[in-house]
PDB file of C-alpha atoms in Angstrom:
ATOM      1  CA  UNK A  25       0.000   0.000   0.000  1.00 73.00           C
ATOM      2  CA  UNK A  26       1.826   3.261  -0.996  1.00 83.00           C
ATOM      3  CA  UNK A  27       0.208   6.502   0.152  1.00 84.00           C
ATOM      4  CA  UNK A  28       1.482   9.237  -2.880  1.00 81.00           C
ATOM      5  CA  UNK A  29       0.454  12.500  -4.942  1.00 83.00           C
ATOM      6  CA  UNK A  30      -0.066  10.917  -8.084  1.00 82.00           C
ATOM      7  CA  UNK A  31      -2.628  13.418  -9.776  1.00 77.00           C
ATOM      8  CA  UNK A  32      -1.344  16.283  -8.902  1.00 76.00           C
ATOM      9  CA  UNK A  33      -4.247  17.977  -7.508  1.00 80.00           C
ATOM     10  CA  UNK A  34      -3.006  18.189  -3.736  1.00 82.00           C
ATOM     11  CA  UNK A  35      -4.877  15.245  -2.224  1.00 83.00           C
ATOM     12  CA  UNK A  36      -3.198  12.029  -0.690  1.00 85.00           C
ATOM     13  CA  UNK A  37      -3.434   9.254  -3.253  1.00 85.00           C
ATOM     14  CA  UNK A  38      -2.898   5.131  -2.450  1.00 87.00           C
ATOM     15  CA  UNK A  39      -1.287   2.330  -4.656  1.00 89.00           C
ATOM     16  CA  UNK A  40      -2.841  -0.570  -3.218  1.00 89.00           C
ATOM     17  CA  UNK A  41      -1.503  -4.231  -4.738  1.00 92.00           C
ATOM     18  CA  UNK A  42      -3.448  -6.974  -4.649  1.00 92.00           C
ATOM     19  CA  UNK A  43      -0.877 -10.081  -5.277  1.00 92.00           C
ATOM     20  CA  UNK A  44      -2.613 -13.114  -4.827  1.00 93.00           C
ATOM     21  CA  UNK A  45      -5.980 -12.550  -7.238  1.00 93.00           C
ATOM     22  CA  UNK A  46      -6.229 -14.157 -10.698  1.00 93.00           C
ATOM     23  CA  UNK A  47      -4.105 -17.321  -9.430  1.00 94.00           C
ATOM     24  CA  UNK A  48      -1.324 -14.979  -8.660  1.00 93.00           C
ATOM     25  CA  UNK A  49      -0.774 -12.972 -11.350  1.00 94.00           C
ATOM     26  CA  UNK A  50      -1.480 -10.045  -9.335  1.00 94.00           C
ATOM     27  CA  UNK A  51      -2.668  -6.478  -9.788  1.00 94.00           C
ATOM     28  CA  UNK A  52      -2.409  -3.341  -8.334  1.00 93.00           C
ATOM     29  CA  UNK A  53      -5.472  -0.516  -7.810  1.00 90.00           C
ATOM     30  CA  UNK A  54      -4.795   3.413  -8.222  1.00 88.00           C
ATOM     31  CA  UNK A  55      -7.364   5.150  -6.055  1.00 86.00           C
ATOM     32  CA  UNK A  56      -7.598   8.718  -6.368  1.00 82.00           C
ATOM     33  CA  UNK A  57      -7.673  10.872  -2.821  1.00 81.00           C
ATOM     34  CA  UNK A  58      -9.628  11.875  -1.083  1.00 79.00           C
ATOM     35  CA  UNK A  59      -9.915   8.237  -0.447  1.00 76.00           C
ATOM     36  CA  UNK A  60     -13.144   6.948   1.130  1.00 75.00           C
ATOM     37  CA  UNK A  61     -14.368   3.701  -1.445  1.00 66.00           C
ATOM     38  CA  UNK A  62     -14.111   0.210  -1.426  1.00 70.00           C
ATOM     39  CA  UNK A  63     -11.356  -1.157  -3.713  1.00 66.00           C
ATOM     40  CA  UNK A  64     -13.707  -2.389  -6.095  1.00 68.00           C
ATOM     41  CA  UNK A  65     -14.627   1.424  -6.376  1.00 68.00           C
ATOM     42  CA  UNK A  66     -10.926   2.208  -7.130  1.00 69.00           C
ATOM     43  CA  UNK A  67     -10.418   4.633  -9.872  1.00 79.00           C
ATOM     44  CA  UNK A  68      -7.472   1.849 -12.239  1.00 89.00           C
ATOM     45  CA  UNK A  69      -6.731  -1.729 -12.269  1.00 91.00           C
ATOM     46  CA  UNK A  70      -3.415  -2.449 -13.309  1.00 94.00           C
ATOM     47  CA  UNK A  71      -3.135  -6.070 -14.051  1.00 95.00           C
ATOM     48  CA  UNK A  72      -0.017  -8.165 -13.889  1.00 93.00           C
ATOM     49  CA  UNK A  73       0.930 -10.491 -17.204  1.00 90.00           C
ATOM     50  CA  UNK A  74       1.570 -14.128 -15.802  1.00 89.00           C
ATOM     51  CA  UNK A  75      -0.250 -16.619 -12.978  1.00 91.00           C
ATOM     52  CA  UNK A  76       2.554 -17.358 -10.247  1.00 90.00           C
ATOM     53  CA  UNK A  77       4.457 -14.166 -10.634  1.00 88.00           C
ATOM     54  CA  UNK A  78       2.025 -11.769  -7.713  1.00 91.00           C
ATOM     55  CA  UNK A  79       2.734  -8.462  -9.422  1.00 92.00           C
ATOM     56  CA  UNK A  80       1.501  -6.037  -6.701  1.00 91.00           C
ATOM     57  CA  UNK A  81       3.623  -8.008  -3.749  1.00 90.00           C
ATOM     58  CA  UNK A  82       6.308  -5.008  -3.307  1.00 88.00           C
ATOM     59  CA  UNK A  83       6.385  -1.452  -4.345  1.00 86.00           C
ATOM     60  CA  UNK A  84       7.441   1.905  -3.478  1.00 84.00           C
ATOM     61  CA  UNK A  85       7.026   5.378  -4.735  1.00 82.00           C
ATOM     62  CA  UNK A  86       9.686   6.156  -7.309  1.00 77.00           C
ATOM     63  CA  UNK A  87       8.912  10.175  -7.556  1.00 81.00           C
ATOM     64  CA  UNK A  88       8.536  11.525 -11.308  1.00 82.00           C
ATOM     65  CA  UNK A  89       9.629   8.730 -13.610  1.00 81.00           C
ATOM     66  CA  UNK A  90       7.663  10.501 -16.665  1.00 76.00           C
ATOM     67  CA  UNK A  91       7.821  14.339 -16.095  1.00 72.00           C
ATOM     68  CA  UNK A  92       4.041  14.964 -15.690  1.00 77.00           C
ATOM     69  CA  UNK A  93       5.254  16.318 -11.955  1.00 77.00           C
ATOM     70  CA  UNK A  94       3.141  13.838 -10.472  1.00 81.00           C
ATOM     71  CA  UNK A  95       4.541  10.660  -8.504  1.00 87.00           C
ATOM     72  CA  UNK A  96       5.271   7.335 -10.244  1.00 90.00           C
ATOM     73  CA  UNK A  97       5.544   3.806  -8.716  1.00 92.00           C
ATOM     74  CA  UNK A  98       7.800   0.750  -9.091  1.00 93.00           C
ATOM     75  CA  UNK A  99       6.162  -2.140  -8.324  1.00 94.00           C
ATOM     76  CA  UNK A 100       8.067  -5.755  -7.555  1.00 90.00           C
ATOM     77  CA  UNK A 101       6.977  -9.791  -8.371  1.00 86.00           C
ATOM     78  CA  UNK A 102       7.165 -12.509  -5.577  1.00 82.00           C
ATOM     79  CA  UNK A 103       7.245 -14.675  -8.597  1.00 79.00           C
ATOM     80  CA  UNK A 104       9.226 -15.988 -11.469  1.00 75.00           C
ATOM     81  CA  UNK A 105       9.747 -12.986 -13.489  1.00 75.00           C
ATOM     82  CA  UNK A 106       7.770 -12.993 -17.208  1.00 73.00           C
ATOM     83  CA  UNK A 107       9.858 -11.657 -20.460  1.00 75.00           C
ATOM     84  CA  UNK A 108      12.687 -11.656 -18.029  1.00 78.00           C
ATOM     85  CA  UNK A 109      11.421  -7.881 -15.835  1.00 86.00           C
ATOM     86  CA  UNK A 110      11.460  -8.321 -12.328  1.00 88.00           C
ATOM     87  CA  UNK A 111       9.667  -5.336 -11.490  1.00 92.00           C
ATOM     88  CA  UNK A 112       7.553  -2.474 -13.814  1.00 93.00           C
ATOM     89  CA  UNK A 113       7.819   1.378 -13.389  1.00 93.00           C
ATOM     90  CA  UNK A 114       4.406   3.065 -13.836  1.00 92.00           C
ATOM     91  CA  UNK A 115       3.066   6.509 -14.136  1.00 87.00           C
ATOM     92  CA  UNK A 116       0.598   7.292 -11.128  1.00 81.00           C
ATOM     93  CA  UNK A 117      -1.563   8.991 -13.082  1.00 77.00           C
ATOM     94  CA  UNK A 118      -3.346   6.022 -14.381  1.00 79.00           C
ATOM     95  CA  UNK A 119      -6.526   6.741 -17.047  1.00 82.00           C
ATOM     96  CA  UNK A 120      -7.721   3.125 -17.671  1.00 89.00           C
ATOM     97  CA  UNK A 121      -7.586  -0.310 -16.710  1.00 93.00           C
ATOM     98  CA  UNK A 122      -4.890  -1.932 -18.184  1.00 94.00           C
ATOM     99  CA  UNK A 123      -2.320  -4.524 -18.611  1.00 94.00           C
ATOM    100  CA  UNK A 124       0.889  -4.002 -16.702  1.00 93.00           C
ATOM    101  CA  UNK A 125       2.956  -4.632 -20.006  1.00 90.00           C
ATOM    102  CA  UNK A 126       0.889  -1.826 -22.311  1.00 92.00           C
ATOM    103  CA  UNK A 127       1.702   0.948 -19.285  1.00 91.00           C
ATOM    104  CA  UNK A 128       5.064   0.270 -17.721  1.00 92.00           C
ATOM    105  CA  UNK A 129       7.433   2.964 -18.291  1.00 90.00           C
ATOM    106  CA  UNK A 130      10.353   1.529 -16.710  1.00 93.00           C
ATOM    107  CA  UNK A 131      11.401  -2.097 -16.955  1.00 93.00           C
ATOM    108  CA  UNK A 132      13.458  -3.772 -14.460  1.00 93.00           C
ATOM    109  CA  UNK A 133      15.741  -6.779 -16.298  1.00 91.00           C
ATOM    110  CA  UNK A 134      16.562  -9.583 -14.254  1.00 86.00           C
ATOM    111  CA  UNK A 135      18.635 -10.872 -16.831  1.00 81.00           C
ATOM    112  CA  UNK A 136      19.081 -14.422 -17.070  1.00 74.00           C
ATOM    113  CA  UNK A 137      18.411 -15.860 -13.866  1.00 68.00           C
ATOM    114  CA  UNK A 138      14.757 -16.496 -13.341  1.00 60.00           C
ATOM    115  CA  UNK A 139      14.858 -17.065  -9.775  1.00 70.00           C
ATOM    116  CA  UNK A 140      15.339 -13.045  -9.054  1.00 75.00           C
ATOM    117  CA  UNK A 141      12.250 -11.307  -8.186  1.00 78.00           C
ATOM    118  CA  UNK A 142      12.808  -7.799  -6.747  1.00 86.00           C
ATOM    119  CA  UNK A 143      11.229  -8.410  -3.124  1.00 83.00           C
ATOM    120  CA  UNK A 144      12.127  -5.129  -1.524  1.00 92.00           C
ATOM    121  CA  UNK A 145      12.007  -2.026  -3.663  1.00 93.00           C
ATOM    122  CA  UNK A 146      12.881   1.565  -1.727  1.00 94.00           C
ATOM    123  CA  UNK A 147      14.209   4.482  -2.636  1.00 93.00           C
ATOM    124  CA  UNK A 148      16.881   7.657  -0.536  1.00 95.00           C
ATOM    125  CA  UNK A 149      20.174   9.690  -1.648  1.00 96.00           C
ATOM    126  CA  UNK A 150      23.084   7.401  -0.666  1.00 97.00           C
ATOM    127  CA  UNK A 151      25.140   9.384  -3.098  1.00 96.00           C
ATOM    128  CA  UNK A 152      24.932  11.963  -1.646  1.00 95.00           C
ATOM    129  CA  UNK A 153      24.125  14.554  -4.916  1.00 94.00           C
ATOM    130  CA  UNK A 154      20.381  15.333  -3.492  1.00 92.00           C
ATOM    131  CA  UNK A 155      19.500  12.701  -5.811  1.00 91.00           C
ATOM    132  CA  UNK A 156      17.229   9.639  -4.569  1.00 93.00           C
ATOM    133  CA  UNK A 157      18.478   6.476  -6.090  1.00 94.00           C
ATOM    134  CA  UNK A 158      15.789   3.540  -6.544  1.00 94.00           C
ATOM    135  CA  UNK A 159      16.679   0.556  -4.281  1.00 95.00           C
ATOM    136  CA  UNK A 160      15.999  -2.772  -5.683  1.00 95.00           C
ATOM    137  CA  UNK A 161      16.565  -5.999  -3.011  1.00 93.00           C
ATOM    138  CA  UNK A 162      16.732  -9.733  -4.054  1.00 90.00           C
ATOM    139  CA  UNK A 163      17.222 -11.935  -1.504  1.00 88.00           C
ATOM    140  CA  UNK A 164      17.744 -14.874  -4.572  1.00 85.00           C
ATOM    141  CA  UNK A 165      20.612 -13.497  -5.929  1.00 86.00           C
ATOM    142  CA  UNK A 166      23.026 -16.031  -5.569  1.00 82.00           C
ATOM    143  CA  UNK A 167      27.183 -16.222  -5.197  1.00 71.00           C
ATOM    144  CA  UNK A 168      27.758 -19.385  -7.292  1.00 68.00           C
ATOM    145  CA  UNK A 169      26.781 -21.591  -3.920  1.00 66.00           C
ATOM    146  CA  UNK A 170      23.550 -20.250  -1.851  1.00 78.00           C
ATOM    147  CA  UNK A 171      21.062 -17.597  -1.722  1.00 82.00           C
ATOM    148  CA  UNK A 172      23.396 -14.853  -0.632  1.00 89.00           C
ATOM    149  CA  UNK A 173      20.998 -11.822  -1.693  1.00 91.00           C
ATOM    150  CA  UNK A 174      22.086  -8.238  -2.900  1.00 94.00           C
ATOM    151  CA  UNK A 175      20.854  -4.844  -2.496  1.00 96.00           C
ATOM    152  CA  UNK A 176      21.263  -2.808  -5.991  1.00 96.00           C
ATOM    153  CA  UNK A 177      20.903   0.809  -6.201  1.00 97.00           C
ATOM    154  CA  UNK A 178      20.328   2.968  -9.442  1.00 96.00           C
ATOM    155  CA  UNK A 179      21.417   6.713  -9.277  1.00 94.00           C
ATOM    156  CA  UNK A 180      18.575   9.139  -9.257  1.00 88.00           C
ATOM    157  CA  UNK A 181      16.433  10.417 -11.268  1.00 86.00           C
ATOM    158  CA  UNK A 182      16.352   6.942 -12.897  1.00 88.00           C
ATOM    159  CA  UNK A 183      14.205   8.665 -15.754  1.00 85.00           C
ATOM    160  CA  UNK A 184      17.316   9.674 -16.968  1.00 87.00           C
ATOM    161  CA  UNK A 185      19.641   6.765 -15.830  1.00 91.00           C
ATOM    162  CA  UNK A 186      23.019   6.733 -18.881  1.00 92.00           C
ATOM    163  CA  UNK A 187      21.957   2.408 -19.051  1.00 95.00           C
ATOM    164  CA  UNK A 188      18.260   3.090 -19.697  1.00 92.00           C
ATOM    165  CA  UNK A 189      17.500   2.265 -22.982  1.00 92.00           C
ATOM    166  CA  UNK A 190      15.181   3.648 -25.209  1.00 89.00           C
ATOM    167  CA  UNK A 191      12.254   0.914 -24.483  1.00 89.00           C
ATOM    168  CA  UNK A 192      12.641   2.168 -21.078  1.00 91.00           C
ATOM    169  CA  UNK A 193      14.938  -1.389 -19.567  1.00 93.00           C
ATOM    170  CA  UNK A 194      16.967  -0.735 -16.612  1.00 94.00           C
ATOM    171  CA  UNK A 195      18.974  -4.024 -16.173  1.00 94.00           C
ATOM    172  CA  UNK A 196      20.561  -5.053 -12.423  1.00 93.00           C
ATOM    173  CA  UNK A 197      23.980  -5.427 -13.814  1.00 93.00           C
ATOM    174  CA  UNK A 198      23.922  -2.089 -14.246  1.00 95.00           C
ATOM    175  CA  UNK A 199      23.480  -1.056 -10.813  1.00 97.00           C
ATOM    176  CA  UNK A 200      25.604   1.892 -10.053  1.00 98.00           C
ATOM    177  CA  UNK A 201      25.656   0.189  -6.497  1.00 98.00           C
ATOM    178  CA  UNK A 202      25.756  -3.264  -5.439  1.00 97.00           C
ATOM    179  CA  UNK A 203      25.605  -4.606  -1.470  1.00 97.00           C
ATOM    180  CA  UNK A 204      26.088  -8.413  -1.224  1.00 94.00           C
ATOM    181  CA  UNK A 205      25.210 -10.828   1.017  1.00 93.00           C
ATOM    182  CA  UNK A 206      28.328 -13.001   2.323  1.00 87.00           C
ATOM    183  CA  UNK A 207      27.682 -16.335   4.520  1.00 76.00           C
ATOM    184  CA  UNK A 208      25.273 -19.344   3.467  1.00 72.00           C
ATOM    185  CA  UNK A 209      21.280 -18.312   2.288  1.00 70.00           C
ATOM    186  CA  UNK A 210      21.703 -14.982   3.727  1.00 80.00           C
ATOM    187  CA  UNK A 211      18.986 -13.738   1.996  1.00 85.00           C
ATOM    188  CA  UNK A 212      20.173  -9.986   1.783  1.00 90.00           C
ATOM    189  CA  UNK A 213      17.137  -8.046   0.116  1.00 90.00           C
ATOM    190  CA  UNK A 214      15.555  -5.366   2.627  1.00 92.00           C
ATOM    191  CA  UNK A 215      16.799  -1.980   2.527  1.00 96.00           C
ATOM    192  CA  UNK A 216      16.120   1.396   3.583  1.00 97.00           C
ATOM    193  CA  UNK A 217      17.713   4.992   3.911  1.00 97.00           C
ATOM    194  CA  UNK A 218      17.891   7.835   6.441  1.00 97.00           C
ATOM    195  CA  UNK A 219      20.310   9.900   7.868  1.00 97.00           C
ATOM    196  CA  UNK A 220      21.271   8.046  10.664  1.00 96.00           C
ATOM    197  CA  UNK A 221      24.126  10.049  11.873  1.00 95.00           C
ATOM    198  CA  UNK A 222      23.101  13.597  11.299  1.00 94.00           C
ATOM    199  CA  UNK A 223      25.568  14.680   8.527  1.00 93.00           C
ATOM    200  CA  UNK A 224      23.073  15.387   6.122  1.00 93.00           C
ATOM    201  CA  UNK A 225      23.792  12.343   3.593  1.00 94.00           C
ATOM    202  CA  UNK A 226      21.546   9.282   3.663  1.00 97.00           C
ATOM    203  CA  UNK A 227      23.541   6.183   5.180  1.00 98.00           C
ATOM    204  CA  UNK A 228      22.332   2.738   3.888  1.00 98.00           C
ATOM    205  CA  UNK A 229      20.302  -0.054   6.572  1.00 98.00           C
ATOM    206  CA  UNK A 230      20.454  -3.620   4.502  1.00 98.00           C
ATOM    207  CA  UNK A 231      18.636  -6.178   6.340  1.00 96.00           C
ATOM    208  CA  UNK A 232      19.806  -9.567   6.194  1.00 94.00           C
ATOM    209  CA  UNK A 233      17.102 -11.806   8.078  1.00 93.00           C
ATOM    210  CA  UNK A 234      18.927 -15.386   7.385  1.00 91.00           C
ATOM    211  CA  UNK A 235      22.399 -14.605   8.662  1.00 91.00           C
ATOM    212  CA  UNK A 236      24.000 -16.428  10.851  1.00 88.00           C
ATOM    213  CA  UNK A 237      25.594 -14.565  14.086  1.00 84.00           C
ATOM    214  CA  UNK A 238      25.400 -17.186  16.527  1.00 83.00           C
ATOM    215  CA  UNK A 239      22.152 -19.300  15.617  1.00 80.00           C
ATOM    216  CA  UNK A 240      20.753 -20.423  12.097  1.00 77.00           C
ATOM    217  CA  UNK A 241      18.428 -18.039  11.654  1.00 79.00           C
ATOM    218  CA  UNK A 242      18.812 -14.850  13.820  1.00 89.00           C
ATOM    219  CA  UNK A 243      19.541 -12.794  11.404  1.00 94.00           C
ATOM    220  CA  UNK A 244      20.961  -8.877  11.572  1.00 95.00           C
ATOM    221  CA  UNK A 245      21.099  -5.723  10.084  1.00 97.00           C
ATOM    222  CA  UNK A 246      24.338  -3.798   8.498  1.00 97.00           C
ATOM    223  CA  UNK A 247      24.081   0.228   8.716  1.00 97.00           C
ATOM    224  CA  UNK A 248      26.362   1.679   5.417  1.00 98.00           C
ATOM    225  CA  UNK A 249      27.299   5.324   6.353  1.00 97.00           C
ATOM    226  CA  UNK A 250      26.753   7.333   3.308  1.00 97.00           C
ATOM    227  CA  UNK A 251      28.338   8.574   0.757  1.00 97.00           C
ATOM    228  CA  UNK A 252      28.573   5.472  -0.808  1.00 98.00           C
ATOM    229  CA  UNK A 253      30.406   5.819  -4.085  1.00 98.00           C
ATOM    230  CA  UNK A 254      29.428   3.583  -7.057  1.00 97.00           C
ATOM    231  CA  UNK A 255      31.316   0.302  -6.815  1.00 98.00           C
ATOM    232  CA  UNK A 256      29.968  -3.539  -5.231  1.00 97.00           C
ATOM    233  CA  UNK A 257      30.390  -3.949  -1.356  1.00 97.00           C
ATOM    234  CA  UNK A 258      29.693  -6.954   0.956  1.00 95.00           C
ATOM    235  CA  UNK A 259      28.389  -6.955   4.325  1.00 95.00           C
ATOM    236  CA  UNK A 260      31.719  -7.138   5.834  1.00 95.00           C
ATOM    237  CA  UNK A 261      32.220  -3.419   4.476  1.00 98.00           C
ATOM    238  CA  UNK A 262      29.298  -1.962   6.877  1.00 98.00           C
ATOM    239  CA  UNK A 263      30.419   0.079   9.611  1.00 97.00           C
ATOM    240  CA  UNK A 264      27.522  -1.033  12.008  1.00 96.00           C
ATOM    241  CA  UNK A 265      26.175  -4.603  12.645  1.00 96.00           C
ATOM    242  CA  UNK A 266      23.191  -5.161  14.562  1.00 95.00           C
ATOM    243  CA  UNK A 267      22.386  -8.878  15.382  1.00 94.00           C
ATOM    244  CA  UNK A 268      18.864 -10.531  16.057  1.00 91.00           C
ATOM    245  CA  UNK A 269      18.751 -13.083  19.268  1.00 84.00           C
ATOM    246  CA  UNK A 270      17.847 -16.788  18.791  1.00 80.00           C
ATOM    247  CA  UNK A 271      16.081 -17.739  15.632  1.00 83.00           C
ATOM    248  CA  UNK A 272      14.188 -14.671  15.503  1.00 90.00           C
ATOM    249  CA  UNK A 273      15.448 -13.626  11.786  1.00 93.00           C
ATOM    250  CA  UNK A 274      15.744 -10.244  12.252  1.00 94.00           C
ATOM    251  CA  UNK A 275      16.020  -7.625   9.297  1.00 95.00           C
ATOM    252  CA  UNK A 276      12.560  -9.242   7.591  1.00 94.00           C
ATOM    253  CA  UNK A 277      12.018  -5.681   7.034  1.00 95.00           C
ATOM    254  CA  UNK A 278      12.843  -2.588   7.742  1.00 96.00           C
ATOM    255  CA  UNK A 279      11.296   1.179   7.783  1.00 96.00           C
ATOM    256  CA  UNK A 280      13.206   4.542   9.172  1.00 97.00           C
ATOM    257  CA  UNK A 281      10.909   7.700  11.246  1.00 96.00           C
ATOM    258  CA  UNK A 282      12.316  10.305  13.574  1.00 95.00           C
ATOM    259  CA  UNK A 283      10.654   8.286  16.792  1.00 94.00           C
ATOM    260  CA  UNK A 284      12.029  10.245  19.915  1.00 93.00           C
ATOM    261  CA  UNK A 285      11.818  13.438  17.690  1.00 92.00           C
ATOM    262  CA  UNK A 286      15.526  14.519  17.794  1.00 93.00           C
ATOM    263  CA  UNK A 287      15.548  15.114  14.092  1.00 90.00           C
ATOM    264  CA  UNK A 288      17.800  12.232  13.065  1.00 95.00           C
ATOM    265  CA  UNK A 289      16.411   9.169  11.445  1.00 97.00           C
ATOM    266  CA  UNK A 290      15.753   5.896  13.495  1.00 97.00           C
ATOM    267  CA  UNK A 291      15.141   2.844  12.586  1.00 97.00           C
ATOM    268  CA  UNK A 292      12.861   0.414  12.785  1.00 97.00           C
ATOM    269  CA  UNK A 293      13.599  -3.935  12.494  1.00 97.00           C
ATOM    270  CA  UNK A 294      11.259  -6.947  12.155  1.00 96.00           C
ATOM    271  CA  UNK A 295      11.748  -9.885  13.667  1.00 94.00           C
ATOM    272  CA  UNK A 296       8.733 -11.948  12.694  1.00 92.00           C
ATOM    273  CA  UNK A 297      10.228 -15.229  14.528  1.00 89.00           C
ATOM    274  CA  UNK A 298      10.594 -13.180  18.372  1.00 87.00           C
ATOM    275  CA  UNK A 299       8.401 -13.458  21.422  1.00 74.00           C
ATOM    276  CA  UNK A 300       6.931 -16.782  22.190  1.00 66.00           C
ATOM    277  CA  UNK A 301       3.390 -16.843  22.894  1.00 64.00           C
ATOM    278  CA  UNK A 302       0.835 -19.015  24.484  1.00 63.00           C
ATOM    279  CA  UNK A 303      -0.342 -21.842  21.947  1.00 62.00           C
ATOM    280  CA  UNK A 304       3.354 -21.940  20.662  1.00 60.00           C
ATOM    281  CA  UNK A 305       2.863 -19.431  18.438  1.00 68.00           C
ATOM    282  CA  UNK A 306       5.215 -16.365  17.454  1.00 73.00           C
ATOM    283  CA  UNK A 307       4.366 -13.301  18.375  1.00 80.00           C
ATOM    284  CA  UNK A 308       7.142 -11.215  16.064  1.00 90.00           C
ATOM    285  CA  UNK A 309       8.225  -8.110  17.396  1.00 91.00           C
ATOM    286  CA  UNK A 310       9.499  -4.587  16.162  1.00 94.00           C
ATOM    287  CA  UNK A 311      12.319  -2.945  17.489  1.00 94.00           C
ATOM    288  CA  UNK A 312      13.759   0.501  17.478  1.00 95.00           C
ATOM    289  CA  UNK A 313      17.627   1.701  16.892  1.00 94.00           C
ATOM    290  CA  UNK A 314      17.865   5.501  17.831  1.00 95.00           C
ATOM    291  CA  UNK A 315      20.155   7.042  15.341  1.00 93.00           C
ATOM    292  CA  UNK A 316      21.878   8.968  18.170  1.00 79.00           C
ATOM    293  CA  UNK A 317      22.859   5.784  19.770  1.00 61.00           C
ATOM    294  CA  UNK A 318      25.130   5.034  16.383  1.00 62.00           C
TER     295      UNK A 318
END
């Protein structure tokens, strides 16, 4: 569900995917603000292409892909990835029902490995030039041996990215960034960005839910202190490790807010797997890292 101005008019808009309908193939509803209708009264249906590949399972706002000052959205598979694109760009301001493959404006290539499938998509200025890039996470992307993951960033605005081609393809070997997961079926793919430190440049939280600190499965997250210049970096390169406790997998996901209101990002950790409750179920928890305690 992404919350966005997409029409321009001043009123809160919503992106809301709906993954699992058509036997997976997905879709994802643009509902024009104010917003009080059911979501079979939503303004656009954009439907995915293929059953199995739950187009509407991960998105976030990618600001003005097409130049119609309105916001745009990039929206991820949890699926094998059809004609080879792992995730679609599309202009917000949806007229018309329509196939995802008619409207994209922005392709994201997988290339040849169908197992990628763009989980996590975000977007912040780890550059540093006042120029969000677009965050893609795939927690398939594999080192020759397991499931390591990788984090891949494009440099903002992606609208006018030197590898975009003139169909509007974006491939992930391009990346201008590239964080990889080290360690067996690490599963690097979450990532978010906020200035954690309070020197004005976004610094880079990659979660990491399968890796191993002391117990399969406890997972942790690795804090990048931005500027990060264009190159491929591992976990080992972070300058902060946080780990999860027990098999809690911890880094799931992620989000960043200024909780304790000291005007430096904090951030916010999943850990689905914590707190045992009664039945023998798990409760998950959330938990908080102040950026002033970095």
């Amino acid at each position: 569900m992404l919350p966005a101005l997409f029409y321009g008019d001043g009123e809160a808009d919503l992106a809301l995917g709906s993954w699992a309908e058509s036997s997976g193939t997905g879709a994802v509803y643009f509902i024009s603000g104010p917003i009080d209708a059911d979501i079979e009264d939503a303004g656009f249906r954009i439907a995915g292409s293929a059953a199995g590949s739950f187009f509407g399972s991960h998105g976030a706002v990618a600001g003005d892909l097409d130049g119609d000052g309105g916001d745009d959205v990039v929206i991820g598979l949890d699926g094998p990835p059809p004609d080879g694109w792992c995730a679609y760009g599309i202009s917000g301001d949806v007229a018309a029902d329509a196939l995802v493959t008619d409207v994209a404006i922005l392709m994201i290539d997988a290339g040849d490995d169908t197992e990628i499938h763009c989980h996590y998509l975000s977007r912040g200025d780890i550059g540093g030039d006042g120029e969000p890039e677009l965050l893609v996470g795939d927690a398939t992307t594999d080192d020759g041996d397991s499931d390591v993951g990788a984090v891949y960033a494009f440099d903002g605005p992606v609208a006018s990215h030197s590898d975009l081609s003139v169909d509007g393809v974006l491939a992930l070997a391009d990346a201008d960034v590239v964080v990889y997961g080290i360690g067996e079926d690490a599963q690097v793919a979450p990532a978010e960005v906020g200035d954690f430190d309070g020197d004005g440049t976004g610094d880079l939280a990659v979660g990491a839910p399968l890796f191993v600190h002391s117990v399969v499965g406890d997972g942790a997250v690795f804090l990048f202190l931005g500027p990060l210049s264009p190159g491929q970096y591992s976990l080992d390169d972070a300058d902060f490790q946080y780990n999860g406790e027990n098999p809690t997998q911890a880094g799931t996901d992620l989000a960043v807010g200024n909780f304790d209101g000291d005007n430096l990002a904090d951030l916010l950790v999943g850990a689905p797997y914590d707190c045992w409750g009664p039945g023998g179920f798990w409760g998950g928890a959330a938990y908080v890292v102040y950026g002033e305690s970095l």
